[in-house]
XYZ file of C-alpha atoms in Angstrom:
718
model
C 231.172 208.887 210.280
C 232.316 209.431 213.830
C 234.176 212.647 214.608
C 237.337 210.789 215.579
C 237.502 209.245 212.098
C 237.087 212.437 210.094
C 240.818 213.189 210.138
C 241.543 209.963 208.251
C 240.440 211.920 205.208
C 243.414 214.249 205.173
C 245.934 213.661 207.982
C 247.817 210.826 206.317
C 248.340 212.841 203.129
C 249.367 216.187 204.626
C 252.815 217.547 203.866
C 252.424 221.289 203.265
C 250.535 223.346 205.860
C 249.508 226.991 205.918
C 249.065 228.327 209.468
C 247.296 231.638 209.946
C 247.929 233.380 213.265
C 245.279 235.899 214.270
C 245.922 239.246 215.912
C 244.184 238.014 219.055
C 246.805 235.275 219.337
C 249.763 237.622 218.799
C 248.626 240.248 221.304
C 247.043 240.212 224.726
C 243.875 242.077 225.670
C 245.936 245.117 226.676
C 247.538 245.221 223.233
C 250.961 243.992 224.379
C 252.762 241.047 222.866
C 251.538 237.612 223.943
C 255.011 236.161 224.314
C 253.859 232.945 226.003
C 251.437 232.019 223.257
C 253.878 232.938 220.509
C 256.598 230.901 222.207
C 254.320 227.837 222.336
C 253.384 228.375 218.682
C 257.044 228.557 217.696
C 257.693 225.300 219.532
C 254.943 223.623 217.478
C 256.350 225.011 214.226
C 259.749 223.664 215.214
C 258.323 220.203 215.901
C 256.441 220.139 212.594
C 259.511 221.347 210.735
C 261.639 218.591 212.241
C 259.016 215.981 211.294
C 259.300 216.954 207.636
C 256.196 219.108 207.291
C 256.454 222.212 205.139
C 255.016 225.064 207.198
C 253.967 228.425 205.745
C 252.755 231.094 208.140
C 250.393 234.019 207.642
C 250.638 236.290 210.649
C 248.447 239.191 211.646
C 249.413 241.568 214.411
C 251.533 244.211 212.705
C 248.860 246.919 212.942
C 248.167 246.092 216.588
C 251.828 246.147 217.551
C 252.463 249.322 215.591
C 249.491 251.057 217.201
C 250.809 250.189 220.666
C 254.261 251.559 219.902
C 252.971 254.705 218.225
C 250.570 255.444 221.063
C 253.473 255.199 223.483
C 255.578 257.441 221.231
C 252.679 259.874 220.875
C 252.249 260.029 224.641
C 255.953 260.763 225.188
C 255.865 263.615 222.665
C 252.635 265.194 223.899
C 252.231 268.027 226.376
C 249.877 267.772 229.342
C 247.425 270.003 227.476
C 247.563 267.761 224.406
C 246.745 264.736 226.512
C 243.571 266.449 227.778
C 242.238 266.678 224.246
C 240.317 263.812 222.529
C 242.858 261.408 221.039
C 242.727 260.953 217.262
C 242.935 257.376 216.026
C 246.370 256.708 214.593
C 246.446 255.967 210.858
C 246.390 252.226 210.198
C 249.012 252.411 207.449
C 251.488 254.058 209.790
C 250.713 251.442 212.449
C 251.361 248.692 209.930
C 254.670 250.208 208.819
C 255.961 250.459 212.389
C 254.494 247.169 213.600
C 255.692 244.969 210.771
C 259.352 245.251 211.698
C 258.510 244.591 215.360
C 256.490 241.521 214.458
C 259.216 240.019 212.297
C 261.890 240.840 214.862
C 259.876 238.899 217.404
C 259.501 235.851 215.146
C 263.150 236.008 214.183
C 264.203 236.017 217.843
C 261.917 233.127 218.784
C 262.877 230.996 215.778
C 266.599 231.692 216.212
C 266.371 230.352 219.758
C 264.931 227.148 218.280
C 267.609 226.929 215.560
C 265.171 227.896 212.810
C 265.151 230.624 210.188
C 262.179 232.679 209.041
C 261.628 234.855 205.982
C 259.268 237.788 205.517
C 257.019 238.076 202.456
C 254.808 241.176 202.278
C 252.074 241.129 199.656
C 249.212 243.310 198.510
C 245.950 242.581 196.814
C 247.256 244.085 193.580
C 250.231 241.671 193.509
C 247.979 238.672 192.942
C 246.572 240.182 189.778
C 249.983 239.599 188.181
C 250.569 236.024 186.932
C 254.328 236.551 186.900
C 254.222 237.583 190.563
C 252.335 234.437 191.503
C 254.798 232.285 189.602
C 257.764 234.000 191.253
C 256.129 233.729 194.662
C 255.754 229.964 194.207
C 259.377 229.577 193.182
C 260.581 231.616 196.156
C 258.439 229.765 198.673
C 259.452 226.367 197.299
C 263.105 227.324 197.575
C 262.676 228.560 201.151
C 260.853 225.402 202.171
C 263.537 223.216 200.619
C 266.008 225.026 202.902
C 263.766 224.424 205.949
C 263.065 228.170 206.196
C 259.636 229.258 207.491
C 258.016 231.786 205.085
C 255.887 234.310 206.999
C 253.332 236.216 204.913
C 251.456 239.345 205.836
C 249.466 241.880 203.889
C 251.553 244.990 203.339
C 248.963 247.358 204.781
C 251.493 250.198 204.850
C 251.413 250.574 201.060
C 248.030 249.056 200.234
C 246.172 251.023 197.567
C 242.838 250.406 199.220
C 241.434 253.344 201.175
C 241.124 251.355 204.376
C 242.603 247.890 203.901
C 241.587 246.839 207.386
C 237.921 247.577 206.534
C 237.589 247.328 202.740
C 236.201 243.896 201.779
C 236.693 244.188 198.028
C 239.394 242.622 195.900
C 241.082 239.225 195.710
C 241.559 239.049 199.464
C 240.427 241.410 202.184
C 242.079 240.207 205.388
C 244.716 237.742 206.477
C 242.159 234.924 206.752
C 241.229 235.242 203.085
C 244.922 235.781 202.258
C 245.744 232.504 203.999
C 243.049 230.704 201.986
C 244.357 232.245 198.762
C 247.943 231.250 199.570
C 246.855 227.710 200.459
C 245.408 227.415 196.946
C 248.268 229.113 195.116
C 250.967 227.216 197.008
C 249.122 223.874 196.792
C 248.882 223.310 200.535
C 247.382 220.112 201.941
C 245.934 221.760 205.043
C 245.036 225.247 206.274
C 244.927 225.932 210.011
C 243.309 229.179 211.156
C 244.300 229.969 214.748
C 241.780 231.959 216.733
C 241.161 233.089 220.312
C 238.380 230.481 220.723
C 238.322 226.687 220.395
C 236.600 226.699 217.004
C 233.265 227.539 215.456
C 230.310 227.482 217.830
C 226.604 227.273 217.067
C 226.224 230.700 218.703
C 228.369 233.256 220.523
C 231.078 231.328 222.441
C 230.145 233.249 225.593
C 226.621 231.810 225.459
C 226.555 228.577 227.547
C 223.943 227.178 225.156
C 226.368 227.370 222.231
C 227.998 224.126 221.181
C 231.300 223.581 219.412
C 230.779 222.388 215.831
C 233.392 219.705 215.202
C 232.675 219.301 211.480
C 231.135 222.128 209.462
C 228.451 220.954 207.031
C 227.637 223.904 204.804
C 224.207 222.609 203.862
C 223.341 222.212 207.536
C 225.178 224.965 209.384
C 225.279 227.997 207.098
C 221.796 229.091 208.150
C 221.945 227.881 211.750
C 224.966 229.706 213.186
C 224.700 232.951 215.122
C 228.030 234.760 215.172
C 229.155 236.765 218.163
C 231.060 240.039 218.107
C 233.907 240.458 215.655
C 237.440 240.075 216.917
C 238.514 242.571 219.541
C 241.538 243.493 217.446
C 241.290 241.813 214.016
C 239.207 242.736 210.996
C 236.478 240.156 210.698
C 236.594 237.698 213.580
C 234.939 234.312 213.149
C 232.776 235.457 210.241
C 235.887 236.121 208.160
C 237.454 232.814 209.194
C 234.385 230.800 208.262
C 234.124 232.519 204.878
C 237.793 231.831 204.153
C 237.479 228.239 205.394
C 234.431 227.552 203.216
C 236.158 228.965 200.128
C 239.307 226.917 200.693
C 237.502 223.678 201.546
C 235.211 224.005 198.517
C 238.374 224.203 196.436
C 239.643 220.959 197.977
C 241.854 222.132 200.840
C 240.855 220.911 204.317
C 240.688 223.681 206.920
C 240.703 223.551 210.725
C 239.771 226.540 212.871
C 241.128 226.072 216.364
C 242.503 227.946 219.350
C 245.980 229.434 219.139
C 246.225 229.538 222.913
C 246.761 225.810 223.408
C 250.362 224.669 223.412
C 249.994 221.872 220.853
C 246.728 222.183 218.918
C 248.359 222.068 215.468
C 250.299 218.950 216.414
C 247.113 217.341 217.758
C 245.294 218.071 214.503
C 248.029 216.277 212.570
C 247.863 213.358 215.003
C 244.232 212.863 214.037
C 242.688 214.182 217.222
C 239.345 215.966 217.263
C 240.509 219.547 217.624
C 238.575 222.663 216.625
C 236.225 222.789 213.643
C 236.996 220.956 210.413
C 235.910 222.220 206.985
C 236.142 219.690 204.152
C 234.591 219.455 200.709
C 233.352 215.929 201.480
C 231.940 216.782 204.912
C 228.386 216.395 203.651
C 229.063 212.673 203.266
C 229.920 212.278 206.931
C 226.645 213.322 208.499
C 224.963 210.324 210.091
C 221.523 209.337 208.926
C 218.941 210.919 211.192
C 215.763 208.945 211.646
C 213.377 211.785 210.997
C 210.828 209.762 209.061
C 208.868 206.667 209.944
C 209.346 203.323 208.240
C 206.101 203.865 206.341
C 207.115 207.358 205.205
C 210.434 206.016 203.939
C 208.733 203.193 202.039
C 206.045 205.451 200.586
C 208.699 207.968 199.473
C 210.602 205.166 197.723
C 207.425 204.062 195.934
C 206.598 207.603 194.807
C 210.147 208.101 193.543
C 210.037 204.759 191.721
C 206.959 205.878 189.831
C 208.757 209.038 188.762
C 211.735 206.893 187.727
C 209.479 204.719 185.569
C 207.930 207.810 183.968
C 211.198 209.218 182.601
C 212.709 208.057 179.340
C 214.911 205.012 178.950
C 217.815 207.281 178.034
C 217.363 209.319 181.216
C 217.365 206.167 183.369
C 220.515 205.072 181.600
C 222.115 208.459 182.266
C 221.405 208.167 185.998
C 223.445 204.973 186.100
C 226.282 206.522 184.119
C 226.287 209.487 186.514
C 226.453 207.112 189.486
C 229.416 205.281 187.943
C 231.220 208.598 187.452
C 230.383 209.720 191.002
C 231.775 206.514 192.501
C 235.071 206.937 190.692
C 235.247 210.641 191.570
C 234.771 209.796 195.257
C 236.954 206.682 195.329
C 239.417 208.144 197.817
C 236.684 209.181 200.244
C 234.952 205.803 199.943
C 238.244 204.005 200.571
C 238.909 206.087 203.681
C 235.513 205.244 205.152
C 235.871 201.583 204.218
C 239.318 201.435 205.819
C 237.787 202.823 209.004
C 235.147 200.063 208.958
C 237.777 197.380 208.362
C 239.988 198.716 211.162
C 237.039 198.812 213.563
C 236.015 195.273 212.609
C 239.540 193.974 213.172
C 239.766 195.764 216.494
C 236.407 194.292 217.525
C 237.727 190.809 216.767
C 235.377 189.925 213.908
C 236.097 186.752 211.951
C 238.527 187.053 209.072
C 235.834 185.972 206.602
C 233.630 188.907 207.601
C 236.532 191.347 207.411
C 237.361 189.984 203.963
C 233.805 190.580 202.745
C 233.863 194.032 204.298
C 237.007 195.297 202.567
C 236.776 197.186 199.274
C 240.088 196.118 197.799
C 242.064 198.298 195.347
C 240.314 198.427 192.013
C 236.933 197.427 193.452
C 235.331 200.843 192.937
C 236.516 200.925 189.324
C 235.169 197.413 188.836
C 231.802 198.409 190.300
C 231.662 201.489 188.079
C 232.435 199.349 185.039
C 229.639 196.912 185.951
C 227.195 199.799 186.311
C 228.115 201.077 182.847
C 227.574 197.586 181.418
C 224.169 197.545 183.117
C 223.347 201.010 181.772
C 224.116 199.944 178.213
C 221.911 196.856 178.362
C 218.532 196.854 176.686
C 215.948 198.703 178.771
C 214.098 195.972 180.683
C 211.010 198.074 181.471
C 208.012 197.887 179.155
C 209.393 195.158 176.910
C 206.711 193.233 175.043
C 207.153 189.598 176.053
C 204.137 188.166 174.244
C 201.631 189.589 171.789
C 198.294 188.011 171.026
C 195.390 188.941 168.812
C 192.358 188.022 170.928
C 189.900 189.012 168.243
C 189.769 191.249 165.227
C 191.078 194.659 166.342
C 191.732 193.481 169.911
C 195.441 192.989 170.704
C 196.817 191.880 174.077
C 200.444 192.469 175.110
C 202.259 190.930 178.048
C 204.893 193.470 179.126
C 207.687 193.636 181.690
C 207.074 195.877 184.682
C 208.931 196.869 187.899
C 207.926 195.084 191.086
C 207.623 198.368 193.007
C 209.579 198.688 196.272
C 212.279 196.258 197.387
C 213.588 195.803 200.926
C 217.079 194.335 200.920
C 218.720 193.217 204.154
C 222.290 192.370 203.309
C 225.491 191.264 204.966
C 228.791 193.040 205.517
C 229.697 193.505 201.839
C 229.357 197.229 201.017
C 229.832 196.508 197.320
C 226.455 194.757 197.487
C 224.864 198.152 198.163
C 226.198 199.500 194.877
C 225.096 196.458 192.892
C 221.643 196.389 194.444
C 221.076 200.115 193.976
C 222.115 200.030 190.316
C 219.883 197.028 189.625
C 216.938 198.717 191.327
C 217.391 201.845 189.217
C 217.756 199.869 185.989
C 214.597 197.911 186.765
C 212.640 200.996 187.861
C 212.165 199.902 191.479
C 212.250 201.842 194.712
C 214.675 200.497 197.288
C 215.139 200.271 201.045
C 218.538 199.036 202.191
C 219.680 197.678 205.545
C 223.341 196.757 205.690
C 225.392 195.252 208.479
C 226.453 197.559 211.308
C 230.095 196.677 210.699
C 229.864 198.462 207.308
C 227.980 201.538 208.509
C 230.583 204.072 207.335
C 231.024 202.444 203.946
C 227.288 202.106 203.422
C 226.622 205.682 204.500
C 229.126 207.217 202.103
C 228.105 204.951 199.210
C 224.448 205.814 199.804
C 225.299 209.535 199.807
C 227.342 209.316 196.609
C 224.651 207.337 194.792
C 221.601 209.339 195.897
C 223.294 212.657 195.152
C 223.755 211.465 191.561
C 219.994 210.906 191.203
C 218.279 213.977 189.688
C 215.638 215.899 191.605
C 213.077 214.906 188.982
C 213.254 211.402 190.478
C 214.458 212.175 193.995
C 217.142 210.705 196.223
C 214.438 209.122 198.398
C 214.222 206.466 195.693
C 216.834 204.658 197.790
C 216.344 204.720 201.543
C 219.102 203.665 203.942
C 217.827 201.950 207.072
C 220.399 202.417 209.826
C 218.779 200.690 212.785
C 217.837 197.063 213.222
C 214.842 198.261 215.242
C 213.290 199.656 212.051
C 213.173 196.259 210.309
C 210.078 194.872 212.146
C 208.112 198.003 211.196
C 209.166 197.676 207.555
C 208.239 193.991 207.443
C 204.657 194.935 208.327
C 204.288 197.146 205.249
C 202.990 194.520 202.845
C 200.786 197.208 201.273
C 203.844 199.262 200.229
C 206.844 196.939 200.017
C 206.600 194.306 197.289
C 209.579 192.021 197.863
C 212.087 191.327 200.644
C 215.493 189.935 199.767
C 217.589 188.910 202.790
C 221.266 188.238 202.218
C 222.789 186.728 205.301
C 222.672 183.768 207.644
C 220.112 180.999 207.689
C 218.859 182.419 210.968
C 218.302 185.861 209.434
C 216.404 184.469 206.455
C 214.219 182.297 208.677
C 213.450 185.191 211.018
C 212.388 187.416 208.130
C 210.243 184.725 206.520
C 208.460 184.176 209.828
C 207.924 187.910 210.419
C 206.281 189.157 207.247
C 203.487 188.670 204.752
C 205.698 190.230 202.058
C 207.148 187.694 199.589
C 210.739 186.777 200.513
C 213.384 185.842 197.965
C 216.889 184.749 198.837
C 219.252 182.056 199.972
C 220.343 181.089 203.432
C 223.627 179.224 202.939
C 226.147 178.805 200.191
C 227.282 175.221 200.702
C 228.662 174.568 197.236
C 230.132 171.250 196.112
C 232.636 170.183 193.499
C 232.430 166.488 192.611
C 235.559 165.054 190.957
C 234.556 161.953 189.035
C 236.952 159.077 188.350
C 236.881 160.113 184.681
C 238.055 163.661 185.456
C 241.074 165.264 183.851
C 243.016 165.836 187.081
C 244.910 168.870 185.783
C 241.553 170.469 185.008
C 240.132 169.312 188.333
C 243.019 170.884 190.175
C 242.515 174.268 188.491
C 238.776 174.224 189.111
C 238.926 173.113 192.746
C 241.624 175.603 193.722
C 239.803 178.449 191.994
C 236.464 177.472 193.551
C 238.012 177.510 197.022
C 240.800 180.081 196.891
C 239.682 182.814 194.452
C 237.368 184.397 197.051
C 236.732 182.007 199.961
C 234.286 184.387 201.674
C 231.874 184.370 198.709
C 228.667 182.360 198.820
C 229.664 180.615 195.572
C 232.984 179.349 196.933
C 233.416 175.586 197.243
C 232.841 174.312 200.767
C 232.835 170.552 200.120
C 234.999 168.553 197.732
C 233.494 165.188 196.788
C 235.910 162.691 195.232
C 235.188 159.361 193.554
C 236.486 156.532 195.761
C 238.711 155.171 192.958
C 240.842 158.334 193.170
C 241.588 157.904 196.887
C 245.169 156.741 196.391
C 245.884 158.422 193.072
C 248.806 160.756 192.504
C 246.424 163.295 190.982
C 244.401 163.613 194.203
C 247.566 163.686 196.285
C 248.889 166.564 194.171
C 245.555 168.396 194.472
C 245.610 168.104 198.275
C 249.211 169.311 198.441
C 248.387 172.357 196.295
C 245.335 173.194 198.406
C 247.555 173.184 201.480
C 250.143 175.324 199.693
C 247.341 177.833 199.092
C 246.696 177.857 202.834
C 243.509 175.775 202.797
C 242.739 173.857 205.993
C 241.285 170.443 205.189
C 238.621 168.550 207.123
C 237.263 165.177 206.188
C 234.070 163.230 206.240
C 234.113 159.847 207.981
C 235.796 158.133 205.023
C 238.229 160.880 204.013
C 239.397 161.747 207.516
C 240.728 158.216 208.084
C 242.107 157.688 204.591
C 243.812 161.106 204.382
C 244.623 161.426 208.080
C 242.904 164.817 208.470
C 240.569 166.105 211.222
C 236.949 165.044 210.881
C 234.438 167.769 210.055
C 231.764 168.400 212.706
C 229.063 168.483 210.047
C 228.715 168.410 206.278
C 226.211 171.253 206.427
C 228.757 173.974 207.146
C 229.710 177.129 205.241
C 233.317 177.973 206.102
C 233.550 181.313 204.291
C 237.306 181.001 204.720
C 240.318 179.032 203.497
C 238.932 175.739 204.725
C 236.865 172.959 203.192
C 235.573 169.454 203.732
C 236.660 166.449 201.636
C 234.702 163.207 201.368
C 234.842 160.130 199.175
C 231.712 158.856 197.409
C 231.063 155.650 195.505
C 229.890 157.217 192.240
C 228.018 160.114 190.662
C 224.704 158.951 192.152
C 226.195 158.957 195.654
C 227.567 162.426 194.991
C 224.088 163.629 193.974
C 222.552 162.086 197.103
C 225.183 163.774 199.272
C 224.512 167.153 197.656
C 220.754 166.809 198.126
C 221.181 165.769 201.752
C 223.790 168.288 202.863
C 223.819 171.073 200.270
C 221.966 174.357 200.130
C 220.813 174.204 196.483
C 223.131 177.077 195.567
C 225.835 176.000 193.084
C 227.270 172.533 192.488
C 229.777 171.307 189.930
C 230.973 168.076 188.385
C 234.448 167.629 186.897
C 234.292 164.681 184.531
C 235.017 163.440 181.031
C 232.366 160.695 181.191
C 229.426 162.183 179.260
C 226.922 159.872 180.913
C 228.059 160.912 184.417
C 227.902 164.566 183.368
C 224.393 164.163 181.927
C 223.137 162.441 185.078
C 224.656 165.106 187.329
C 223.325 168.061 185.333
C 219.855 166.542 185.046
C 219.428 165.335 188.631
C 221.196 167.846 190.890
C 218.379 170.093 192.075
C 220.315 173.319 192.661
C 219.871 176.849 191.376
C 223.087 176.543 189.347
C 224.688 173.307 188.157
C 228.034 173.364 186.331
C 230.154 170.942 184.376
C 233.916 171.416 184.258
C 233.781 175.017 185.477
C 234.433 176.731 188.816
C 231.490 177.446 191.108
C 232.777 181.029 191.267
C 231.114 181.668 187.910
C 227.729 181.765 189.654
C 227.518 185.527 189.740
C 225.229 188.109 188.188
C 228.012 190.072 186.521
C 229.684 186.915 185.172
C 226.331 185.657 183.910
C 225.980 188.886 181.929
C 223.237 190.249 184.167
C 225.273 193.393 184.902
C 225.130 192.720 188.639
C 223.042 190.783 191.113
C 220.741 191.717 193.934
C 221.381 188.308 195.447
C 221.202 184.622 194.671
C 217.936 182.805 195.156
C 217.834 179.140 196.075
C 214.030 179.109 196.146
C 211.833 178.040 193.292
C 209.287 180.822 193.109
C 209.683 183.907 190.901
C 213.452 183.798 190.334
C 216.277 181.312 190.884
C 220.052 181.602 190.915
C 221.712 185.018 190.491
C 218.942 187.607 190.553
C 219.622 190.411 188.124
C 217.294 192.865 186.463
C 214.941 190.140 185.206
C 214.373 188.894 188.739
C 213.231 192.345 189.834
C 210.479 192.562 187.247
C 206.950 191.304 187.025
C 204.488 191.549 184.144
C 201.508 193.641 183.124
C 198.862 193.015 180.499
C 198.170 195.810 178.002
C 195.017 195.477 175.933
C 194.371 197.696 172.898
C 190.892 197.573 171.411
C 188.612 199.489 169.093
C 185.402 199.652 171.095
C 184.845 195.949 171.786
C 182.619 194.816 174.669
C 182.058 191.341 176.099
C 178.247 191.335 176.247
C 178.135 187.627 176.993
C 180.626 186.920 174.201
C 177.739 186.920 171.707
C 179.157 189.276 169.136
C 182.899 188.584 169.358
C 184.936 185.904 167.607
C 188.092 184.941 169.510
C 191.103 184.166 167.345
C 193.852 183.913 170.025
C 196.467 184.350 167.341
C 200.110 184.825 168.380
C 201.660 187.914 166.832
C 205.334 188.851 166.432
C 206.304 190.939 169.476
C 207.955 193.558 167.266
C 204.907 194.076 165.056
């Protein structure tokens, strides 16, 4: 996910914000008030308040301000001789007591000038141990926010029971950064902003020119890589404390941004979705782009090794992996939707065809539907190791033909990110390793789906079971690995399929086009025909099983039933093109070619003389995907079903039924229009091969002299 898109995760849902202002923002280097910075901050709070955001502040600075005032007072009350003596550090509690009133007076003055009201809430560590206090605090804050009042929290250091509250790191919170994180949780904030004296979290000390600003903090990546600089010049913990607080809050589900408090509008920019400061988010690990740190061979070999471990575990454990994936998809539905929306927006902005954008979008309910399909797949009979045939070769010598995984699959698929989920679940159910290459237009969706799925795979199998190929340049290297990869399934254009077939020795299974026909015979029930045709075209026009050509018996050319069907297609928004006969009879534009897959709300109509002419047309112009006849004439139906040489042939049913899930396969890895190995929707069965298992009792061939072959079929369950 690109950095500019990360804010989509939380910006649109933010209403309540906790803003923590560090001591370094409140005071200048000489310890005096930083009036300019505080004025700019107040302006931002005003703007957010007027836009309807609920802003809660946590402000440091009381100790610093109090120390400045007390030092001045101490100097005025000291003799010249006293000033020559070493100066004793002023007690922090006294500084806090004096500085707190000064700090609040300053905020009150600034907010009053902006027609706002603030309220002071002083808390101690001990307060949060009391449930009644926390409940009352929530009620008070909610009431203040409803009145557009800005609550300003600070730790009441003046009466803290800790020995040195500005140094002691024990307890529920230990500084205002951790207090801000605690308040964000207790007050159910949608965002926590920690203002600092630097632009965010750097990979090293900010003063080091080699240090780089980290825009998104990935705990797994950064926690051992960052070198912190000196602690804050005036605060308690500096960046170390901020990062600890940010990690705690983000792990609990509250996004956090650490950014500079010196800029005039950084908080506003964050809420506008701009890349400001360092973001901490519980889903940040999903946003890291795939780094090509392994070769194509290493990726394929890792998938094969993981597949063998997958095959070695129990059937119940393989089932549980799928159930865990289904749960993980639903748990991360919001994140997946955000990434998918980003892909869709980018595709629209790039001017992609509507059909591609339609295939790209994960519509509401799609994730739940995918999870349901995975659970159906998980609860199916285990396909691995099933005895398909059992034969007694001779006395005490039994041969079994069993189902077995193919090994490693390479799937190159189109813009549909839901295909990734279906393919991955089928590969796991069938015990295969998997390498996936999706379309670049779905890179965010594919990346997050791959992360969610592989993180649900236990370490005993390994997430490398499923490799995500992110660059087209890697495909030629993978296609050379016929010693590791066992099957390639391309899902895309005719050009893509042809290129892959011509570039590899690995077996290729798939279909190029989905030019599906519906033939309406003269014997058809036209009410039924209307339902079927509209569903086949309109239900999901971008699908490969959608109707692209409507063939109509010539005797129906002037019938009211056909006229009504055409009117209803147009009402549904379908653009009609005609073959040579239909274009003149129906006065519609002539189609450029019959061999065209619209993938949109458009189709071709042509008249044919009879069922035999319809079959000839399908064989000449179709793609052997799915073809349907609507007829009551049993003879016409029998001829059509027997003679149409397509992977799926239907009678009186929509072509949209040609689907792995609808066929009861759980899902599909694709649809094959070839004739070798598997044909039609390819589910688990299409991803299996066979092995022969022979159990003997010491038999040897020895020229077949001493063995009597019986070749007797045995029940497979015996």
